[in-house]
Every structure is written in C-alpha cells, then in structure tokens.
Amino acid sequence: MKDNRIHYKRFNERDQRFNERFDDAYFERQHAKGKLTAIERIDILLDEDSFVEIDAFALPLDYKGDNPKALGDGVICGYGKINQRDVLVYAQDFNYQGGSLGTIHAEKIQKVQDLGLRMGHPVIGLIDSGGARIQEGIASLAGYAGIFMNNVKSSGVIPQISVILGPAAGGAVYSPALTDFIFMTRKTAYMFVTGPNVVKEVLNEDTTSEKLGGADVHSTKSGVADFIYDDEEHTLLGVRKLLSYLPSNNVEHPPVAKNANILPDGMENISKIIPDDSNKPYDVIEIINRLVDKGSFFETAEGYAQSIVTGLARLNNQVIGIVANQPKHLAGTLDIDSSRKAARFVRFCDAFHIPILVLEDVPGFLPGIEQEHAAIIKHGAKLLFAFAEASVPKITVILRKAYGGAYIVMNSNKMGGDFNFAWPTAEIAVMGPEGAVKILNRREIEASDDPEALRRSLILKYKEEVANPYIADQKGYIDEVILPESTREKLIKAFSLLENKFEEKSSKKHGNIPL
Ligand code: HXC
C-alpha cells in the first residue's frame, strides 16, 4: 500500500513556512506608517472567521529564493462573507515589494475577479501598491491589462469596490477608476498616475503625495473618491455599510431590510424647511431625512459637486437611490461636476435595480465662460442621457424651482419619469420670474413712472400665474400636487406600484452617451 505520510509531511512543512509570513516585523513595518497589514484589513472587512484564502502559496514568477514573505506574491486573495453574504476580496501587501503588481500577483487578482463575475458576488480590492512591478517589465503591464478587462466585463454585473489604503500609483489607479465606488483613508492613502517626483522632473513643480492625490483632494476637487474616512477601520466598516444596500449582482434585487421603528423624525414639520422667500437657501438633506426610513440615508461623494446630493436610503425598508438638488450650494444649479456626479450615480442605480427618487429644486444650469468652455453642454447631456436611459422606477418630487433645461433634465415625465409630483411651493416655468419679466416686460417697465414698483408687481403676477405647479398639473406634466406631509406615503405607494415595471430590451449594441 502507498505510504501517504511523506505527502502530509510536505503539507505540514508548507504550513509552517506559511505562518512565517507574518512575523512581528511584518506588522511593525506597516503600523509604523500608520497603516494596517493586508491580513488585519481583511479581518475587519469580513464577518468573523469567514475568510478563506486561495493561492496562498503562489510564488513570484522565476522566484528562486527561500523568503516566506514572497509566498502569495504580495497579495492576499480569497473569499468570505459580509453581513452573511458572499464576497470576493484581494488585499495587496505593501510589505512585499511595495505591493507592486507582478505577473502572479496579477493572475491571482484576475482569478478573484473571474470567480466574482461567474458566481455573481461583489469584488472588493484593498489597494496598497507602488504600481507595475518594475523588475517584471511588460509582463506586469499585461497583468494590469487583464485586470482592467475583467473590471470592464464585471461593470454592471457585480458591484466592484476599491479601497485605497496606501499608495495607488501608476497602473494601480486605473482598476479603481473602472470600479463602482472608491473609498480612501485620510493621510495614508493617495492616488496618482504620476507621483510628485515625476511632476518635479517634467514640470518643475513642487508638490507632495497628499497635495497631489490625497483623500481630501480626491473627495472634493477631482471627485475620484466617493467615500473618505479618518482611519482604516472606519473605511472598511464603510464598505460593509455600503454593501448592505446593494444586491450581489444585476440579476438580484437589493436586499429588503426588516427594520422596525423606521418612521423618520420630524415629518410633521417637513413643510417648514423651505423658506418663504424662494431665493433663500435650505439644506435638502433635512428634507431627505424626513422622507426616508429613520437614519437610513447614506450619502455618496459627499464632499464633491455639492450642488447635487446623491446617496442610498431605504423607504419602507426597500432600497432607493436619491438625487437631490442642494439649494445651499450654488443655489442648487447644475454645473459640470454635479451633472457628472449625478449621471454616474443614476447609471449605477439603473445597473443594479435600485429605484431612483429625484428631489428637485434647480434654478438652471450654472452660467459662465468657465462652464461653457469646459463643455457644460456635453457634461449636462450626460445627466439627460443617464436619466432617459435608466429603466428602473423613477419618481421626481418638485420641491421648489424647476426651471428651463434643468426641469427637463431632472427626470421630467417626458424624459421617462414614471411619476412627477410637485409640492404647492413648486415653481415650474421656462425661467425664473426675475429673468422672465426682464425679457417679456422690458419696454413696459422702461416707460413706467415707477419702473421698480412695476417690475416687482409683474414678478409677483408671474409667480402667481405662471411659476406654480398648477399649470403643469392641468396639462398632465405633473401627476399630482401633494402636501409635503403626505410625500412619504405617496412615494411608498408609487414605488410599490412601479415594482412591476417592465423593461424593454433593446436590440441596439449600446447608446453613445456623451463622454
Ligand atoms: C517594484 C517597488 C515598486 C514597483 C515600490 N517598490 N514600488 N518594487 N516595483 N513599482 C518597492 C521598493 O523598492 C521598496 O523595496 C518597497 O517597495 C517599499 O518602497 P519604498 O519606496 O521604500 O516605500 P515608500 O517610501 O512608502 O514609497 C512608496 C511609493 C514608492 C510612493 C509607492 O515606492 C514609489 O514611488 N514607487 C514607484 C511608483 C511608480 O512610479 N509606479 C509606477 C510604475 S509604472 P525594498 O526592498 O527597499 O523594501 C506603472 C505603469 C502602469 O504602474 C500603467 C498602466 C495604465
């Protein structure tokens, strides 16, 4: 009979070497930089004891040494659970060659992506990497190419989440850019295509990693990062929270919560939030929090393009996506950044069966040379395209201003909005009263004995006769004028009806969204 002991001996020896990966120095090197190790991160991210590692013994290409740190080729890959649902995960290990991407490292990540795509589970990448492994040359570039291809194949099929917890330099930035959401940790995470040294060399400009591509920059200026947190633990817990709103793939629907006590606080004074003077700002988040289930609003890209608010929430325990104009920033106008931000969010919701609620208070597109020259025409069209194409249930509530092109964009009924409701405070017109009176009554005002008094009375008349919800209601452009206090109930009923919304499959290959 064959003696299997020799095989088991080899297995046990391997196990011994495997544990040598994680000596004290392994932890100390990362901790000294204010970072956690790859394995500690996985531990926080996943449900307790759920992680199963794969390819732990993979060695770098052509590796001939005997360093246990090389096991796994600088990336820990595997699967586990978040809130009892399966996920695939990879975590780059900066301790081995700066988390750089060699051939085997890349193949391991691709295997995780393949598994996620074939089984329909989200893929989460924990990035801490110096980019393409310089020693492996073209092979490491090809490794990135394979990862990018998988990112694109998975886009719209499974949620893909990137968590930047250290450097993401060179090739390391483009996989995150192809995924659905990017998380970053303040101070220790940074992302750039070319780092400060190259910037100095090419442009003779002095900068730092933080100033060039830190979490604050990417969450406010570039919009690359969707979520930022002060430390790694909160960043990883943020990923867990985000996943609680998402289905595992594009065939499933988002998970339905079973929370009790979901009634939002302050519903009774919701109508008091909008000021009497329609030129005064207010915080639309106060309205959101009075409409959706208590404490359920989870804002995305909070610090970027703040004239629009996007985020996930629950309404009667069902997940919805929210797009709301924010009057307290730039009067809620649509500019390039806010159009891009909202368009991408709408497309994400559409891909994953998340119904969309639009809360509208928008005076128009932001005027100006800067915006026009930077192509507000094309960028604004992205939002139009995204809303028009989205086949998930879509409801708009016009809270106050809905003027001109911006009215059309924000999921108006001829653009495919399933229901358009308006509050009595809604002002729906081609333009605001001041602008309209200036154009329509210029001669009359100039000829008047008291031009200012006439102008004011004409503005009032326009508000009463034109800029209100009732004309749109009479013509069927608005389905119902509703009271603020009844909005939550109206929305629950309307979204319930729309659950059966039928999606027509198109025979075309794809549309040509203005990019
Ligand atoms: C191989 C690398 C590496 C890389 C870092 N290391 N980056 N090894 N290939 N790309 C190694 C270092 O040699 C070092 O090894 C260890 O990782 C830690 O690096 P340090 O520099 O000591 O760490 P730190 O000071 O924290 O700086 C981190 C860093 C820096 C900012 C990421 O290492 C860096 O600038 N690396 C290069 C970044 C870069 O230009 N990447 C682009 C590659 S080109 P030892 O043995 O000393 O510990 C690319 C193109 C793809 O990615 C494009 C596709 C679209």
Coordinates of C-alpha atoms and ligand atoms in Angstrom, one line a residue:
M1 CA 0.0 0.0 0.0
K2 CA 1.2 3.5 -0.8
D3 CA 2.6 5.5 2.2
N4 CA 1.0 8.9 2.2
R5 CA 2.9 10.2 5.2
I6 CA 5.5 11.9 3.0
H7 CA 2.8 14.0 1.4
Y8 CA 1.4 15.0 4.7
K9 CA 4.9 15.9 5.9
R10 CA 5.3 18.2 3.0
F11 CA 1.9 19.7 3.7
N12 CA 2.8 20.4 7.3
E13 CA 6.1 21.9 6.4
R14 CA 4.4 24.3 4.0
D15 CA 2.0 25.3 6.7
Q16 CA 4.9 26.1 9.0
R17 CA 6.5 28.3 6.3
F18 CA 3.2 29.9 5.6
N19 CA 2.9 31.1 9.2
E20 CA 6.4 32.6 9.0
R21 CA 5.0 35.1 6.5
F22 CA 3.6 37.1 9.4
D23 CA 6.4 37.7 11.9
D24 CA 6.5 40.7 14.2
A25 CA 8.4 42.8 11.7
Y26 CA 5.6 42.3 9.1
F27 CA 3.1 44.0 11.4
E28 CA 5.5 46.6 12.7
R29 CA 6.6 47.9 9.3
Q30 CA 3.0 48.8 8.3
H31 CA 2.0 50.0 11.8
A32 CA 5.0 52.4 11.8
K33 CA 3.5 54.0 8.7
G34 CA 0.1 54.3 10.4
K35 CA -1.3 51.5 8.3
L36 CA -2.7 48.0 8.9
T37 CA -1.4 44.9 7.3
A38 CA -3.4 43.2 4.5
I39 CA -4.5 40.4 6.8
E40 CA -5.6 42.8 9.5
R41 CA -7.7 44.7 6.9
I42 CA -9.4 41.6 5.7
D43 CA -10.2 40.7 9.3
I44 CA -12.0 44.0 9.8
L45 CA -13.8 43.9 6.4
L46 CA -15.2 40.4 6.6
D47 CA -17.6 38.6 9.0
E48 CA -15.7 36.9 11.8
D49 CA -13.8 33.7 10.8
S50 CA -15.3 33.8 7.3
F51 CA -12.2 34.3 5.2
V52 CA -10.9 31.5 3.1
E53 CA -7.6 32.2 1.4
I54 CA -6.8 30.9 -2.1
D55 CA -3.4 30.8 -3.9
A56 CA -1.6 31.5 -0.6
F57 CA 1.5 29.5 -1.8
A58 CA 1.8 31.2 -5.2
L59 CA 5.3 32.4 -5.8
P60 CA 6.5 35.3 -7.9
L61 CA 7.5 34.4 -11.4
D62 CA 11.0 33.0 -11.7
Y63 CA 11.4 33.3 -7.9
K64 CA 14.3 31.1 -6.7
G65 CA 14.9 32.3 -3.1
D66 CA 13.6 31.0 0.2
N67 CA 11.8 34.0 1.7
P68 CA 8.4 33.1 3.2
K69 CA 7.4 36.7 2.6
A70 CA 7.3 36.0 -1.1
L71 CA 4.5 33.5 -0.6
G72 CA 1.4 34.8 -2.3
D73 CA 3.4 37.3 -4.4
G74 CA 2.4 40.3 -2.4
V75 CA -1.4 39.9 -2.5
I76 CA -3.7 38.0 -0.2
C77 CA -6.7 36.7 -2.2
G78 CA -9.8 34.8 -1.2
Y79 CA -13.5 34.9 -0.3
G80 CA -15.6 35.4 2.8
K81 CA -18.8 37.0 3.9
I82 CA -20.1 40.5 4.7
N83 CA -23.3 40.6 6.6
Q84 CA -23.6 36.8 5.8
R85 CA -23.4 37.4 2.0
D86 CA -20.5 36.1 -0.1
V87 CA -17.8 38.5 -1.4
L88 CA -14.5 38.1 -3.2
V89 CA -11.6 40.0 -1.8
Y90 CA -8.0 40.8 -2.6
A91 CA -5.6 42.8 -0.4
Q92 CA -2.3 44.0 -1.6
D93 CA 0.6 43.5 0.8
F94 CA 2.9 46.6 0.8
N95 CA 5.4 44.5 2.8
Y96 CA 6.4 42.5 -0.2
Q97 CA 7.9 44.7 -3.0
G98 CA 5.7 47.6 -2.1
G99 CA 2.5 45.7 -3.1
S100 CA 3.7 46.1 -6.7
L101 CA 1.9 44.1 -9.3
G102 CA 3.9 41.3 -10.8
T103 CA 2.7 38.6 -13.1
I104 CA 1.5 36.1 -10.5
H105 CA 0.1 38.8 -8.3
A106 CA -2.0 40.0 -11.3
E107 CA -3.1 36.4 -12.1
K108 CA -4.3 36.0 -8.5
I109 CA -6.4 39.2 -8.7
Q110 CA -7.8 38.1 -12.0
K111 CA -8.8 34.7 -10.6
V112 CA -10.7 36.5 -7.8
Q113 CA -12.4 38.8 -10.4
D114 CA -13.3 35.7 -12.5
L115 CA -14.9 34.0 -9.5
G116 CA -16.8 37.1 -8.6
L117 CA -18.2 37.5 -12.1
R118 CA -19.1 33.8 -12.6
M119 CA -20.7 33.4 -9.2
G120 CA -22.3 36.8 -9.1
H121 CA -20.7 38.2 -5.9
P122 CA -19.2 41.6 -5.3
V123 CA -15.4 42.0 -5.6
I124 CA -13.6 44.2 -3.2
G125 CA -10.0 45.3 -3.8
L126 CA -7.8 46.6 -0.9
I127 CA -5.1 48.6 -2.6
D128 CA -1.7 49.5 -1.2
S129 CA 0.7 49.4 -4.2
G130 CA 3.6 51.0 -5.9
G131 CA 2.0 50.1 -9.3
A132 CA 3.5 47.9 -12.0
R133 CA 6.4 45.8 -10.7
I134 CA 9.4 47.4 -12.4
Q135 CA 11.5 44.2 -12.5
E136 CA 8.9 42.2 -14.4
G137 CA 8.5 44.8 -17.1
I138 CA 6.0 44.3 -19.8
A139 CA 4.5 41.2 -18.1
S140 CA 3.3 43.4 -15.2
L141 CA 1.8 45.9 -17.6
A142 CA 0.0 43.0 -19.3
G143 CA -1.1 41.9 -15.8
Y144 CA -2.9 45.2 -15.3
A145 CA -4.4 44.9 -18.8
G146 CA -6.0 41.6 -17.7
I147 CA -7.4 43.2 -14.5
F148 CA -8.8 46.2 -16.4
M149 CA -10.5 43.9 -18.9
N150 CA -12.1 42.0 -16.0
N151 CA -13.2 45.3 -14.4
V152 CA -15.0 46.3 -17.6
K153 CA -16.6 42.8 -18.1
S154 CA -17.8 42.9 -14.5
S155 CA -19.1 46.5 -14.7
G156 CA -22.9 46.5 -14.3
V157 CA -22.9 42.8 -13.5
I158 CA -21.4 42.7 -9.9
P159 CA -20.7 45.6 -7.6
Q160 CA -16.9 46.4 -7.6
I161 CA -15.5 48.3 -4.8
S162 CA -11.9 49.7 -4.4
V163 CA -10.5 50.7 -1.1
I164 CA -7.3 52.7 -1.2
L165 CA -5.3 52.3 2.0
G166 CA -1.8 53.3 1.0
P167 CA -0.2 54.4 -2.3
A168 CA -2.0 53.7 -5.5
A169 CA 0.5 54.8 -8.1
G170 CA 0.7 54.3 -11.8
G171 CA -1.3 51.4 -13.1
A172 CA -2.7 50.9 -9.6
V173 CA -5.2 53.8 -10.1
Y174 CA -6.9 52.6 -13.2
S175 CA -8.6 49.5 -11.8
P176 CA -10.2 51.5 -9.0
A177 CA -11.3 54.1 -11.6
L178 CA -13.1 51.3 -13.5
T179 CA -14.9 50.1 -10.4
D180 CA -18.2 51.4 -8.9
F181 CA -17.0 53.1 -5.7
I182 CA -13.7 54.2 -4.4
F183 CA -13.0 54.5 -0.6
M184 CA -9.9 56.3 0.7
T185 CA -8.4 56.8 4.2
R186 CA -7.2 60.3 5.1
K187 CA -3.5 60.9 5.5
T188 CA -2.2 57.4 4.5
A189 CA -3.9 56.9 1.1
Y190 CA -3.1 58.6 -2.1
M191 CA -3.7 58.1 -5.8
F192 CA -2.0 59.5 -8.8
V193 CA -1.0 58.4 -12.3
T194 CA 2.4 60.1 -11.9
G195 CA 3.9 61.0 -8.5
P196 CA 5.5 64.1 -7.0
N197 CA 8.9 63.1 -8.3
V198 CA 7.7 63.0 -11.9
V199 CA 5.8 66.2 -11.5
K200 CA 9.0 67.9 -10.4
E201 CA 11.0 66.4 -13.2
V202 CA 8.6 67.2 -16.0
L203 CA 7.0 70.4 -14.8
N204 CA 9.5 71.6 -12.2
E205 CA 6.6 71.9 -9.7
D206 CA 6.9 71.0 -6.1
T207 CA 4.2 69.0 -4.5
T208 CA 3.5 66.2 -2.0
S209 CA 1.7 62.9 -2.3
E210 CA -1.1 64.4 -0.1
K211 CA -1.5 67.6 -2.1
L212 CA -1.3 65.7 -5.4
G213 CA -3.6 62.8 -4.7
G214 CA -4.6 62.5 -1.0
A215 CA -8.1 61.6 0.2
D216 CA -9.2 65.2 0.7
V217 CA -8.2 66.2 -2.8
H218 CA -10.0 63.3 -4.4
S219 CA -13.1 63.6 -2.4
T220 CA -13.6 67.4 -3.0
K221 CA -11.7 68.5 -6.1
S222 CA -11.4 65.6 -8.5
G223 CA -14.3 63.5 -7.4
V224 CA -12.3 60.3 -7.8
A225 CA -13.1 59.2 -4.3
D226 CA -16.7 58.5 -3.2
F227 CA -16.1 57.9 0.5
I228 CA -13.3 59.0 2.8
Y229 CA -12.7 58.2 6.5
D230 CA -10.2 59.2 9.1
D231 CA -8.8 55.7 9.7
E232 CA -8.7 52.3 8.1
E233 CA -11.1 50.7 10.5
H234 CA -13.9 53.2 9.7
T235 CA -13.1 53.0 6.0
L236 CA -13.5 49.2 6.0
L237 CA -16.7 49.4 8.1
G238 CA -17.9 51.9 5.5
V239 CA -17.6 49.2 2.8
R240 CA -19.6 46.8 4.9
K241 CA -22.3 49.5 5.2
L242 CA -22.4 50.3 1.5
L243 CA -22.8 46.6 0.7
S244 CA -25.9 46.4 2.9
Y245 CA -27.7 48.5 0.3
L246 CA -26.5 46.6 -2.8
P247 CA -27.6 43.4 -4.5
S248 CA -24.8 40.9 -5.1
N249 CA -25.3 41.1 -8.9
N250 CA -27.5 42.6 -11.6
V251 CA -29.9 39.6 -11.5
E252 CA -30.8 40.1 -7.9
H253 CA -32.7 43.0 -6.4
P254 CA -31.3 45.0 -3.4
P255 CA -31.8 43.4 0.0
V256 CA -35.0 44.3 1.7
A257 CA -34.4 45.3 5.4
K258 CA -36.6 44.1 8.2
N259 CA -36.1 47.1 10.4
A260 CA -38.8 48.2 12.8
N261 CA -39.2 51.8 14.0
I262 CA -38.4 53.2 10.6
L263 CA -40.6 56.3 10.7
P264 CA -38.4 59.3 10.2
D265 CA -38.2 62.0 12.9
G266 CA -39.6 65.5 12.2
M267 CA -42.0 64.5 9.4
E268 CA -44.7 66.8 10.9
N269 CA -42.6 69.9 10.2
I270 CA -41.2 69.0 6.8
S271 CA -43.1 71.8 5.1
K272 CA -41.3 74.4 7.3
I273 CA -37.9 73.6 5.8
I274 CA -38.4 75.6 2.6
P275 CA -38.1 79.3 3.4
D276 CA -40.9 81.7 2.5
D277 CA -38.5 83.7 0.3
S278 CA -37.8 81.5 -2.6
N279 CA -34.4 83.0 -3.1
K280 CA -33.3 81.8 0.3
P281 CA -31.3 78.5 0.6
Y282 CA -32.0 75.5 2.8
D283 CA -30.4 72.1 3.3
V284 CA -32.2 69.4 1.2
I285 CA -30.7 66.7 3.4
E286 CA -33.1 67.9 6.1
I287 CA -35.9 67.0 3.7
I288 CA -34.4 63.7 2.7
N289 CA -34.1 62.7 6.4
R290 CA -37.7 63.4 6.9
L291 CA -38.8 61.3 4.0
V292 CA -36.7 58.1 4.1
D293 CA -36.5 55.5 6.9
K294 CA -35.0 56.8 10.0
G295 CA -31.2 57.1 9.8
S296 CA -31.1 55.2 6.5
F297 CA -29.6 57.9 4.2
F298 CA -26.1 57.1 3.2
E299 CA -24.6 59.9 1.1
T300 CA -22.2 59.2 -1.7
A301 CA -19.5 61.7 -2.9
E302 CA -20.5 64.0 0.0
G303 CA -17.7 66.5 -0.4
Y304 CA -17.7 66.7 -4.2
A305 CA -20.0 68.8 -6.5
Q306 CA -22.1 69.7 -3.6
S307 CA -24.9 71.5 -5.5
I308 CA -26.3 68.0 -6.0
V309 CA -26.7 65.3 -3.3
T310 CA -26.6 61.6 -4.2
G311 CA -27.0 58.7 -1.9
L312 CA -28.7 55.5 -1.0
A313 CA -31.5 55.1 1.5
R314 CA -34.4 52.9 2.5
L315 CA -38.0 53.7 2.0
N316 CA -40.3 51.3 3.9
N317 CA -37.3 49.0 4.1
Q318 CA -36.7 49.0 0.3
V319 CA -33.5 50.5 -1.0
I320 CA -33.8 53.6 -3.2
G321 CA -31.2 55.9 -4.7
I322 CA -31.7 59.6 -4.2
V323 CA -30.6 62.5 -6.5
A324 CA -31.4 65.9 -5.0
N325 CA -30.5 69.4 -5.9
Q326 CA -28.9 71.2 -3.0
P327 CA -30.0 74.9 -2.7
K328 CA -27.4 75.6 -0.1
H329 CA -24.6 75.2 -2.7
L330 CA -24.5 77.4 -5.8
A331 CA -28.3 77.7 -5.3
G332 CA -28.7 74.1 -6.5
T333 CA -27.6 74.8 -10.0
L334 CA -26.4 72.1 -12.3
D335 CA -22.7 72.5 -13.2
I336 CA -20.3 70.2 -14.9
D337 CA -19.2 68.4 -11.8
S338 CA -22.7 67.9 -10.4
S339 CA -24.0 66.7 -13.8
R340 CA -21.2 64.1 -14.0
K341 CA -21.7 63.0 -10.3
A342 CA -25.4 62.5 -10.7
A343 CA -25.2 60.8 -14.1
R344 CA -22.8 58.2 -12.8
F345 CA -24.9 57.6 -9.8
V346 CA -28.1 57.2 -11.9
R347 CA -26.3 54.7 -14.1
F348 CA -25.1 52.7 -11.1
C349 CA -28.6 52.6 -9.7
D350 CA -30.0 51.5 -13.0
A351 CA -27.5 48.7 -13.4
F352 CA -28.4 47.2 -10.0
H353 CA -32.2 47.6 -9.9
I354 CA -32.2 50.5 -7.4
P355 CA -35.3 52.7 -7.9
I356 CA -34.5 56.4 -8.1
L357 CA -36.1 59.3 -6.2
V358 CA -35.3 62.8 -7.5
L359 CA -35.9 65.8 -5.3
E360 CA -35.9 68.9 -7.5
D361 CA -35.1 72.5 -6.7
V362 CA -33.0 73.8 -9.5
P363 CA -32.9 77.2 -11.0
G364 CA -31.0 76.1 -14.1
F365 CA -27.5 75.3 -15.4
L366 CA -24.7 77.3 -13.9
P367 CA -23.9 80.1 -16.3
G368 CA -20.4 81.4 -17.2
I369 CA -17.4 81.3 -19.5
E370 CA -15.6 78.7 -17.4
Q371 CA -18.5 76.3 -17.6
E372 CA -19.2 76.8 -21.2
H373 CA -15.6 76.4 -22.2
A374 CA -15.2 73.3 -20.1
A375 CA -18.1 71.8 -22.0
I376 CA -21.2 72.0 -19.8
I377 CA -23.1 71.2 -22.9
K378 CA -21.6 67.7 -23.1
H379 CA -21.5 67.1 -19.4
G380 CA -25.0 68.3 -18.8
A381 CA -26.1 65.9 -21.6
K382 CA -24.6 63.0 -19.6
L383 CA -27.3 63.5 -16.9
L384 CA -30.0 63.8 -19.6
F385 CA -28.8 60.6 -21.2
A386 CA -28.5 58.8 -17.9
F387 CA -32.0 59.6 -16.7
A388 CA -33.5 58.9 -20.1
E389 CA -31.8 55.5 -20.4
A390 CA -32.4 54.3 -16.8
S391 CA -35.2 51.8 -16.8
V392 CA -35.6 51.4 -13.1
P393 CA -38.6 53.0 -11.4
K394 CA -38.0 56.8 -11.3
I395 CA -40.0 59.4 -9.4
T396 CA -39.5 63.1 -9.2
V397 CA -40.8 65.4 -6.5
I398 CA -40.5 69.1 -7.4
L399 CA -40.0 70.9 -4.1
R400 CA -39.5 74.4 -5.4
K401 CA -37.7 75.6 -8.6
A402 CA -37.9 73.6 -11.8
Y403 CA -36.8 76.0 -14.5
G404 CA -35.9 75.5 -18.1
G405 CA -33.5 72.9 -19.2
A406 CA -32.8 71.8 -15.7
Y407 CA -36.5 71.0 -15.3
I408 CA -36.3 68.7 -18.3
V409 CA -33.1 67.0 -17.1
M410 CA -34.3 66.1 -13.6
N411 CA -36.4 63.1 -14.7
S412 CA -39.3 65.1 -16.0
N413 CA -42.2 63.0 -17.2
K414 CA -41.4 63.3 -20.9
M415 CA -37.9 62.2 -20.2
G416 CA -39.2 58.9 -18.8
G417 CA -40.0 59.9 -15.2
D418 CA -42.7 57.4 -14.0
F419 CA -44.3 59.8 -11.7
N420 CA -43.8 63.6 -11.3
F421 CA -45.2 65.1 -8.1
A422 CA -44.9 68.7 -7.0
W423 CA -45.3 70.4 -3.7
P424 CA -47.5 73.6 -3.6
T425 CA -44.3 75.6 -3.4
A426 CA -43.1 74.4 -6.8
E427 CA -42.2 77.0 -9.4
I428 CA -42.3 75.3 -12.8
A429 CA -41.5 77.5 -15.8
V430 CA -39.1 78.2 -18.6
M431 CA -37.2 80.6 -16.4
G432 CA -37.3 82.3 -13.0
P433 CA -39.7 85.3 -12.5
E434 CA -36.9 88.0 -12.5
G435 CA -35.4 86.8 -15.8
A436 CA -38.8 86.3 -17.4
V437 CA -40.1 89.8 -16.5
K438 CA -36.9 91.4 -17.8
I439 CA -37.4 89.8 -21.2
L440 CA -41.1 89.9 -21.5
N441 CA -41.8 93.4 -20.0
R442 CA -38.7 95.4 -20.7
R443 CA -40.3 98.2 -22.7
E444 CA -43.3 98.5 -20.4
I445 CA -41.0 98.8 -17.4
E446 CA -38.7 101.3 -19.0
A447 CA -41.8 103.5 -20.0
S448 CA -43.2 103.4 -16.5
D449 CA -43.2 106.3 -14.0
D450 CA -42.1 103.9 -11.3
P451 CA -40.1 101.1 -13.0
E452 CA -39.1 99.3 -9.8
A453 CA -42.7 99.1 -8.4
L454 CA -43.9 97.8 -11.8
R455 CA -41.1 95.3 -12.0
R456 CA -42.0 93.9 -8.5
S457 CA -45.7 93.7 -9.3
L458 CA -45.0 91.9 -12.6
I459 CA -42.7 89.4 -10.8
L460 CA -45.5 88.7 -8.3
K461 CA -48.0 88.3 -11.1
Y462 CA -45.7 85.9 -12.9
K463 CA -45.2 83.8 -9.7
E464 CA -48.9 83.6 -9.2
E465 CA -49.9 83.0 -12.7
V466 CA -47.0 81.1 -14.3
A467 CA -44.4 79.9 -11.8
N468 CA -46.5 77.4 -9.9
P469 CA -47.3 73.7 -10.1
Y470 CA -51.0 74.1 -11.2
I471 CA -50.5 74.8 -14.9
A472 CA -48.2 71.7 -15.2
D473 CA -50.8 69.8 -13.2
Q474 CA -53.7 70.8 -15.5
K475 CA -51.7 69.7 -18.6
G476 CA -50.7 66.4 -17.1
Y477 CA -46.9 67.1 -16.8
I478 CA -47.4 66.8 -13.1
D479 CA -49.3 63.7 -11.9
E480 CA -50.3 65.2 -8.6
V481 CA -49.7 68.3 -6.4
I482 CA -49.0 66.8 -3.0
L483 CA -48.6 68.1 0.5
P484 CA -45.1 67.8 2.0
E485 CA -46.5 65.8 5.0
S486 CA -48.1 63.2 2.7
T487 CA -45.0 62.8 0.5
R488 CA -43.5 59.7 2.2
E489 CA -46.8 57.8 1.9
K490 CA -47.3 58.8 -1.7
L491 CA -43.8 57.7 -2.5
I492 CA -44.2 54.3 -0.8
K493 CA -47.4 53.7 -2.8
A494 CA -46.0 54.9 -6.1
F495 CA -42.8 52.9 -5.8
S496 CA -44.8 49.8 -4.8
L497 CA -46.8 50.1 -8.0
L498 CA -43.6 50.5 -10.0
E499 CA -42.1 47.3 -8.7
N500 CA -43.6 45.5 -11.7
K501 CA -42.1 48.0 -14.2
F502 CA -41.4 46.2 -17.4
E503 CA -38.1 46.7 -19.0
E504 CA -38.0 46.7 -22.8
K505 CA -34.8 45.0 -24.1
S506 CA -33.2 47.0 -26.9
S507 CA -31.7 45.3 -29.9
K508 CA -29.0 48.0 -30.3
K509 CA -25.5 47.3 -29.2
H510 CA -25.3 50.3 -26.9
G511 CA -26.1 54.0 -27.0
N512 CA -23.4 56.7 -27.3
I513 CA -23.5 58.6 -24.1
P514 CA -21.7 61.9 -24.4
L515 CA -18.4 61.3 -22.6
Ligands
HXC1 C1 8.9 47.2 -7.7 C2 8.6 48.5 -5.9 C3 7.7 49.4 -6.6 C4 7.5 49.0 -8.0 C5 7.8 50.2 -4.7 N1 8.6 49.1 -4.7 N2 7.3 50.4 -5.8 N3 9.2 47.5 -6.4 N4 8.1 47.9 -8.5 N5 6.6 49.7 -8.8 C6 9.4 48.5 -3.6 C7 10.6 49.4 -3.2 O1 11.7 49.1 -4.0 C8 10.8 49.0 -1.7 O2 11.5 47.8 -1.7 C9 9.4 48.7 -1.2 O3 8.6 48.5 -2.4 C10 8.9 49.9 -0.5 O4 9.0 51.1 -1.3 P1 9.5 52.4 -0.6 O5 9.8 53.3 -1.8 O6 10.6 52.2 0.4 O7 8.2 52.9 0.1 P2 7.7 54.4 0.3 O8 8.7 55.3 0.7 O9 6.5 54.2 1.2 O10 7.2 54.9 -1.1 C11 6.1 54.2 -1.8 C12 5.9 54.6 -3.2 C13 7.3 54.5 -3.9 C14 5.5 56.1 -3.3 C15 4.9 53.8 -3.9 O11 7.8 53.2 -3.7 C16 7.2 54.7 -5.4 O12 7.2 55.8 -5.9 N6 7.2 53.6 -6.2 C17 7.1 53.7 -7.6 C18 5.8 54.2 -8.0 C19 5.6 54.2 -9.5 O13 6.2 55.1 -10.2 N7 4.9 53.3 -10.0 C20 4.6 53.3 -11.4 C21 5.1 52.1 -12.0 S1 4.6 52.2 -13.7 P3 12.5 47.4 -0.5 O14 13.1 46.1 -1.0 O15 13.5 48.5 -0.5 O16 11.7 47.3 0.7 C22 3.0 51.7 -13.9 C23 2.5 51.8 -15.3 C24 1.3 51.0 -15.5 O17 2.4 51.3 -12.9 C25 0.3 51.9 -16.3 C26 -0.9 51.1 -16.6 C27 -2.0 52.1 -17.1

